[in-house]
Amino acid sequence: GEDVEQSLFLSVREGDSSVINCTYTDSSSTYLYWYKQEPGAGLQLLTYIFSNMDMKQDQRLTVLLNKKDKHLSLRIADTQTGDSAIYFCAETMNYGGSQGNLIFGKGTKLSVKP
Amino acid sequence: GAVVSQHPSWVICKSGTSVKIECRSLDFQATTMFWYRQFPKQSLMLMATSNEGSKATYEQGVEKDKFLINHASLTLSTLTVTSAHPEDSSFYICSARGGTGANTGELFFGEGSRLTVL
């Protein structure tokens, strides 16, 4: 079945860059997403990338997609303490009755040290 | 961007009572809404998919009589946890997907509702 894997923890110093990695198994993925979840809150969509793109940049966020290796990464430049949260990678496919369903990874907890 | 509002954010109830959680798309029509449940320290688990005007499609292992989903309009879906028990305590999150345009593949999430059953 479909599977999305992420490392569980990442710790960086304020001002450094953070890179959160994700691998997925289903090559028919059409959209790949990054969500941010702050403590006690719901999910906030950070950015997404279509599967026919290699890179997408949005202010401090850069998403890289390697379709051959089924590898997705999220780079946060100049990481701030407010970036501390859990980051979820997710994929969606379009097939049959499950169109639009998201498959999530377990999330990477990013800790930013002053 | 599109906004999805979920209500209530927090709810505490006694065992045996029923709780209704609302999910509204505020500035777009959501042809499809999804309900997720998040267990502590785990990822989101899809519970069911609801399309406006039709019955919800439940994922395997989710009791449809326990978790009643109604998607009566293009902007509102409700999840009712019937006869709630402590094991139903969880974080429930809805998401909504528009039907057309550039955002067709994009899902917007509500803030989530934390249910605690005593």
Short mmCIF file of N, CA and C in Angstrom, two decimals, chain A residues 6 31 33 35 37 40-45 48 50 86 88-89 92 94 97-107, chain B residues 10 32 34 36 38 41-44 46 49 57 59 91 93 95 97 102-112 114:
data_model
loop_
_atom_site.label_atom_id
_atom_site.label_comp_id
_atom_site.label_asym_id
_atom_site.label_seq_id
_atom_site.Cartn_x
_atom_site.Cartn_y
_atom_site.Cartn_z
N GLN A 6 9.04 9.76 7.16
CA GLN A 6 9.78 10.95 7.56
C GLN A 6 10.60 10.62 8.78
N TYR A 31 0.02 15.23 -6.23
CA TYR A 31 0.38 16.40 -5.46
C TYR A 31 1.12 15.96 -4.20
N TYR A 33 2.49 17.58 -0.45
CA TYR A 33 2.21 18.72 0.42
C TYR A 33 3.14 18.74 1.62
N TYR A 35 2.65 20.29 5.50
CA TYR A 35 1.78 20.93 6.48
C TYR A 35 2.56 21.18 7.76
N GLN A 37 2.07 21.83 11.93
CA GLN A 37 1.15 21.73 13.05
C GLN A 37 1.83 22.25 14.30
N GLY A 40 -1.21 21.87 19.85
CA GLY A 40 -2.63 22.08 20.13
C GLY A 40 -3.43 22.66 18.99
N ALA A 41 -2.83 22.83 17.84
CA ALA A 41 -3.53 23.47 16.73
C ALA A 41 -3.76 22.48 15.59
N GLY A 42 -4.56 22.90 14.62
CA GLY A 42 -4.79 22.08 13.44
C GLY A 42 -3.64 22.19 12.47
N LEU A 43 -3.88 21.70 11.29
CA LEU A 43 -2.84 21.70 10.27
C LEU A 43 -2.90 22.97 9.44
N GLN A 44 -1.73 23.50 9.15
CA GLN A 44 -1.64 24.68 8.30
C GLN A 44 -0.88 24.28 7.04
N LEU A 45 -1.52 24.48 5.90
CA LEU A 45 -0.83 24.18 4.65
C LEU A 45 0.29 25.17 4.43
N TYR A 48 2.71 23.31 -1.52
CA TYR A 48 2.55 22.03 -2.20
C TYR A 48 3.21 22.11 -3.56
N PHE A 50 3.29 20.15 -7.53
CA PHE A 50 2.75 19.18 -8.46
C PHE A 50 3.84 18.18 -8.80
N ILE A 86 5.54 20.58 14.31
CA ILE A 86 5.64 19.29 13.63
C ILE A 86 5.29 19.52 12.15
N PHE A 88 4.38 17.85 8.56
CA PHE A 88 3.87 16.63 7.93
C PHE A 88 4.03 16.71 6.42
N CYS A 89 4.55 15.65 5.88
CA CYS A 89 4.60 15.46 4.44
C CYS A 89 3.37 14.65 4.07
N THR A 92 -1.10 12.90 -2.38
CA THR A 92 -2.45 12.58 -2.79
C THR A 92 -2.42 12.02 -4.19
N ASN A 94 -5.01 10.55 -7.53
CA ASN A 94 -6.34 10.61 -8.10
C ASN A 94 -6.66 9.24 -8.67
N GLY A 97 -12.69 6.22 -6.15
CA GLY A 97 -13.42 6.93 -5.11
C GLY A 97 -12.54 7.62 -4.11
N SER A 98 -11.24 7.43 -4.17
CA SER A 98 -10.37 8.05 -3.18
C SER A 98 -9.72 9.32 -3.70
N GLN A 99 -10.29 9.92 -4.69
CA GLN A 99 -9.70 11.14 -5.25
C GLN A 99 -9.62 12.22 -4.18
N GLY A 100 -8.44 12.78 -4.03
CA GLY A 100 -8.25 13.84 -3.08
C GLY A 100 -7.84 13.39 -1.69
N ASN A 101 -7.87 12.11 -1.41
CA ASN A 101 -7.46 11.64 -0.09
C ASN A 101 -5.97 11.89 0.12
N LEU A 102 -5.60 12.26 1.32
CA LEU A 102 -4.20 12.49 1.65
C LEU A 102 -3.63 11.31 2.42
N ILE A 103 -2.41 10.95 2.09
CA ILE A 103 -1.66 9.97 2.87
C ILE A 103 -0.56 10.74 3.58
N PHE A 104 -0.57 10.71 4.89
CA PHE A 104 0.38 11.50 5.67
C PHE A 104 1.55 10.66 6.17
N GLY A 105 2.69 11.32 6.32
CA GLY A 105 3.78 10.75 7.09
C GLY A 105 3.49 10.97 8.57
N LYS A 106 4.35 10.44 9.43
CA LYS A 106 4.13 10.56 10.87
C LYS A 106 4.53 11.93 11.42
N GLY A 107 5.18 12.73 10.61
CA GLY A 107 5.54 14.06 11.05
C GLY A 107 6.96 14.14 11.59
N TRP B 10 -12.71 22.93 21.31
CA TRP B 10 -12.53 22.03 22.45
C TRP B 10 -13.90 21.59 22.94
N THR B 32 -16.18 18.18 -1.72
CA THR B 32 -15.75 17.02 -0.95
C THR B 32 -15.14 17.48 0.37
N PHE B 34 -13.33 15.87 4.07
CA PHE B 34 -12.72 14.70 4.68
C PHE B 34 -12.66 14.89 6.19
N TYR B 36 -10.64 13.49 9.57
CA TYR B 36 -9.47 12.76 10.04
C TYR B 36 -9.50 12.70 11.57
N GLN B 38 -6.70 12.14 14.79
CA GLN B 38 -5.28 12.09 15.10
C GLN B 38 -5.09 11.55 16.50
N LYS B 41 0.75 11.50 19.21
CA LYS B 41 2.06 11.18 18.65
C LYS B 41 1.95 10.35 17.37
N GLN B 42 0.83 10.39 16.73
CA GLN B 42 0.68 9.66 15.48
C GLN B 42 0.19 10.58 14.39
N SER B 43 0.23 10.06 13.18
CA SER B 43 -0.20 10.87 12.06
C SER B 43 -1.72 10.88 11.96
N LEU B 44 -2.21 11.58 11.00
CA LEU B 44 -3.65 11.65 10.80
C LEU B 44 -4.16 10.37 10.17
N LEU B 46 -7.40 8.94 8.10
CA LEU B 46 -8.64 9.30 7.41
C LEU B 46 -9.78 8.43 7.93
N THR B 49 -14.85 10.07 3.84
CA THR B 49 -14.94 11.08 2.79
C THR B 49 -16.41 11.39 2.55
N THR B 57 -18.40 7.98 2.59
CA THR B 57 -17.66 6.74 2.38
C THR B 57 -16.69 6.57 3.53
N GLU B 59 -13.76 4.70 5.86
CA GLU B 59 -12.58 3.85 5.73
C GLU B 59 -12.78 2.57 6.54
N PHE B 91 -8.23 14.06 18.66
CA PHE B 91 -8.22 15.32 17.92
C PHE B 91 -8.83 15.01 16.55
N ILE B 93 -10.00 16.37 12.85
CA ILE B 93 -9.72 17.46 11.90
C ILE B 93 -10.48 17.22 10.61
N SER B 95 -11.13 18.51 6.51
CA SER B 95 -10.55 19.26 5.41
C SER B 95 -11.57 19.35 4.29
N ARG B 97 -12.23 20.38 0.04
CA ARG B 97 -11.62 20.47 -1.28
C ARG B 97 -12.61 21.11 -2.23
N ALA B 102 -7.85 26.48 -9.99
CA ALA B 102 -6.45 26.18 -9.69
C ALA B 102 -6.31 25.44 -8.37
N ASN B 103 -7.28 25.56 -7.51
CA ASN B 103 -7.17 24.90 -6.20
C ASN B 103 -7.78 23.51 -6.18
N THR B 104 -8.01 22.95 -7.35
CA THR B 104 -8.70 21.65 -7.37
C THR B 104 -7.96 20.60 -6.58
N GLY B 105 -6.63 20.60 -6.61
CA GLY B 105 -5.90 19.57 -5.91
C GLY B 105 -5.56 19.94 -4.49
N GLU B 106 -5.99 21.07 -4.04
CA GLU B 106 -5.55 21.58 -2.75
C GLU B 106 -6.61 21.34 -1.69
N LEU B 107 -6.16 20.85 -0.57
CA LEU B 107 -7.05 20.65 0.55
C LEU B 107 -6.79 21.71 1.60
N PHE B 108 -7.85 22.22 2.18
CA PHE B 108 -7.73 23.20 3.25
C PHE B 108 -8.25 22.58 4.53
N PHE B 109 -7.50 22.75 5.60
CA PHE B 109 -7.83 22.09 6.84
C PHE B 109 -8.45 23.04 7.84
N GLY B 110 -9.36 22.49 8.65
CA GLY B 110 -9.85 23.22 9.80
C GLY B 110 -8.82 23.21 10.91
N GLU B 111 -9.11 23.95 11.96
CA GLU B 111 -8.17 24.06 13.08
C GLU B 111 -8.20 22.81 13.97
N GLY B 112 -9.19 21.98 13.77
CA GLY B 112 -9.27 20.77 14.59
C GLY B 112 -10.16 20.95 15.80
N ARG B 114 -10.70 19.19 19.63
CA ARG B 114 -10.19 18.22 20.60
C ARG B 114 -11.36 17.76 21.46
#
